[in-house]
Short mmCIF file of C-alpha atoms in Angstrom, two decimals:
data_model
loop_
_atom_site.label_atom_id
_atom_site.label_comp_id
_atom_site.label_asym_id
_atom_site.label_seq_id
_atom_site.Cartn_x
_atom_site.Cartn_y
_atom_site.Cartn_z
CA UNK A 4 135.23 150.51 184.92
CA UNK A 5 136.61 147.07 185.37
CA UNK A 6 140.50 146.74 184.13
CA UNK A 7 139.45 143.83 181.86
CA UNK A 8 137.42 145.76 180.31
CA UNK A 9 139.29 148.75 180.17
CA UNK A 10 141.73 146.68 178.48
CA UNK A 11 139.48 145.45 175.67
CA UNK A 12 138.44 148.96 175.12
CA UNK A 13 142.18 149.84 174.71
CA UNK A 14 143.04 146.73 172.64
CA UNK A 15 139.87 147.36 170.32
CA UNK A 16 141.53 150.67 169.57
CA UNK A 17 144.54 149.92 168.48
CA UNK A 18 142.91 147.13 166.33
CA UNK A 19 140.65 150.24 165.32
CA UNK A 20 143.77 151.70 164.21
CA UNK A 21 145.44 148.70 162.83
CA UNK A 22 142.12 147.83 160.37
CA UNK A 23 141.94 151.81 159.02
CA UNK A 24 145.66 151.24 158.16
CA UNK A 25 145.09 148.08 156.45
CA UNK A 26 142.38 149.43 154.65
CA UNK A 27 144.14 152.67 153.41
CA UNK A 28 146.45 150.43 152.28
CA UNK A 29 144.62 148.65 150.17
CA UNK A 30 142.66 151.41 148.72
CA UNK A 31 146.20 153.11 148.29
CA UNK A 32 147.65 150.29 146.40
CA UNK A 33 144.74 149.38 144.46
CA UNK A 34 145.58 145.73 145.32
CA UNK A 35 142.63 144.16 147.66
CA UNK A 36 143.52 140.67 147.96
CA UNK A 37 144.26 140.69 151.89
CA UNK A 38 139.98 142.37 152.67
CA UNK A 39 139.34 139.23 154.20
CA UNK A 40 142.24 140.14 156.83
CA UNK A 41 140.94 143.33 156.90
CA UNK A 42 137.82 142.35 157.65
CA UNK A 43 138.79 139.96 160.69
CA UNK A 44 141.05 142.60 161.81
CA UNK A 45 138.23 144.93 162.49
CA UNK A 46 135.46 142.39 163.66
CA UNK A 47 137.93 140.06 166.16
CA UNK A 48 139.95 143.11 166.70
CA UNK A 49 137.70 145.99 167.01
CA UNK A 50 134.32 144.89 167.16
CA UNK A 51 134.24 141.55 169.07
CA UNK A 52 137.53 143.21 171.70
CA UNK A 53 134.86 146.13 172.07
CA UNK A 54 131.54 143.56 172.73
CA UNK A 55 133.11 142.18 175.64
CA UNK A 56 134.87 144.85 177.05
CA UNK A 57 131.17 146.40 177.16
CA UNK A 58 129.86 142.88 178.64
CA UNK A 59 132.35 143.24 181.66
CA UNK A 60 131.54 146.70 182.09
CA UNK A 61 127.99 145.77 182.54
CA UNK A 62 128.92 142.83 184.68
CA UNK A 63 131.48 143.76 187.09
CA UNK A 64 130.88 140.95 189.17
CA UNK A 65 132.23 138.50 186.41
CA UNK A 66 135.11 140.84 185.38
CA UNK A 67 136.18 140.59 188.60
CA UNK A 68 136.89 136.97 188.55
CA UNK A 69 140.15 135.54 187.03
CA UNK A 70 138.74 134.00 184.03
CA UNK A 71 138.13 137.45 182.84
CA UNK A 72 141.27 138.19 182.46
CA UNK A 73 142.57 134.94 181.07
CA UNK A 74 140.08 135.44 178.35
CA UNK A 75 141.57 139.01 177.76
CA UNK A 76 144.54 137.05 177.72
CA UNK A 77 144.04 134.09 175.60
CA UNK A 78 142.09 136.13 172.90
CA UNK A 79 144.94 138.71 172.61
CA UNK A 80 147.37 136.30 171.97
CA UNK A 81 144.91 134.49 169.18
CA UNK A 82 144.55 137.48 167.28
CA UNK A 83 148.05 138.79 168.12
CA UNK A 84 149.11 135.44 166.33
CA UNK A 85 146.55 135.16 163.76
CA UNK A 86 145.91 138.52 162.42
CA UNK A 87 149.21 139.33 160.93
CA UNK A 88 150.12 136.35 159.85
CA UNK A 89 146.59 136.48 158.01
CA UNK A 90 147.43 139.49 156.33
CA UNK A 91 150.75 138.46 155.30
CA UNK A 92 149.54 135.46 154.16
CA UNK A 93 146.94 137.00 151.81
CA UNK A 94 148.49 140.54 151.17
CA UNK A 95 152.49 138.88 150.38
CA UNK A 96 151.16 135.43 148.89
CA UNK A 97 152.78 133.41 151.43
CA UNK A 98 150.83 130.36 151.71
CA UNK A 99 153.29 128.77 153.53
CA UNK A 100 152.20 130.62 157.28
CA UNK A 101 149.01 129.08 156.82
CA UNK A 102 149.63 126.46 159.76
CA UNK A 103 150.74 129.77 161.91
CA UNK A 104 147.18 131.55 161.08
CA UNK A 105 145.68 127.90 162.41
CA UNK A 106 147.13 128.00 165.48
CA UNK A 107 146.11 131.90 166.09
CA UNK A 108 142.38 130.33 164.55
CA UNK A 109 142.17 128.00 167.83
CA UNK A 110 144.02 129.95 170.43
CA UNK A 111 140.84 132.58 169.13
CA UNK A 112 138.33 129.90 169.45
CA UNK A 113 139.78 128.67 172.74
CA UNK A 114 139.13 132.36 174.19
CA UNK A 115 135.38 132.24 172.51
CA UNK A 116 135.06 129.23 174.57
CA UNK A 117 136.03 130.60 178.04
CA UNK A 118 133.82 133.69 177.06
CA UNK A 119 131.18 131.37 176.78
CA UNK A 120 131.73 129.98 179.93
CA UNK A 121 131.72 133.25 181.80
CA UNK A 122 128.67 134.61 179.67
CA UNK A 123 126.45 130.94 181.19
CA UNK A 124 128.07 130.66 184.47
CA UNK A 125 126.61 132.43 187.91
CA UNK A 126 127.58 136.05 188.21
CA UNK A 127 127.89 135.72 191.99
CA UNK A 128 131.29 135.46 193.04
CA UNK A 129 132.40 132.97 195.72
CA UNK A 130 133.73 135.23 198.39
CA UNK A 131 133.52 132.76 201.73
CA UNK A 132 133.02 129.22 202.31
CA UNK A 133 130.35 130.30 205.18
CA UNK A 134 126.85 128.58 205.04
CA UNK A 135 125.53 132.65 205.59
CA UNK A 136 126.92 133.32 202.14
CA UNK A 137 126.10 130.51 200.29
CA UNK A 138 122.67 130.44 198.04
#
């Protein structure tokens, strides 16, 4: 398996983790104001890290290149910003980190973006400059 996409398998988990914590919390507490951080904790988190961990798997050629992995990168730190600062927004009534859960909101969309780009661009990799190679 490519490492990017062991990686998102690995991340997914622990967001796995981090959403069935969030929601035991919750249901512990009885208070359910921060579900819609639960809710983007398991679909950016889990779901989504897990989606294109399984797209590199199936397409090796485009994990190996180096936007893979500055995807894995950039969308990490997005919900590594975001997500918590979600939560504690919503679950604390702090409305003041609202600017912080913007910035994680782009840095996320950013890595969507580069996705994108790998998802529509050739999966050959360029591996010589040599007329033999080239298509």
């Amino acid at each position: 398996m490519p490492r990017v996409s062991e990686l998102f398998f690995k991340t997914a988990i622990v967001f796995l983790i981090l959403g069935i914590a969030a929601g035991l919390q919750m249901a512990i507490s009885g208070d359910h104001g921060a579900f819609p951080a639960h809710a983007h904790i398991n679909l950016l988190g889990w779901v989504t890290s897990a989606i294109f961990g399984g797209y590199y798997a199936l397409n090796p050629a485009k994990a190996e290149r180096r936007i893979a992995m500055i995807h894995y990168g950039l969308y990490t730190i997005g919900l590594v910003i975001m997500l918590p600062a979600l939560y504690w927004m919503l679950a604390a009534g702090h409305p003041e980190i609202e600017p912080v859960v913007a910035i994680g909101s782009l840095i996320v969309a950013a890595a969507v973006l580069v996705f994108g780009f790998v998802v529509f661009s050739s999966s050959q990799t360029v591996r010589s400059a040599s007329p033999a190679t080239a298509r």
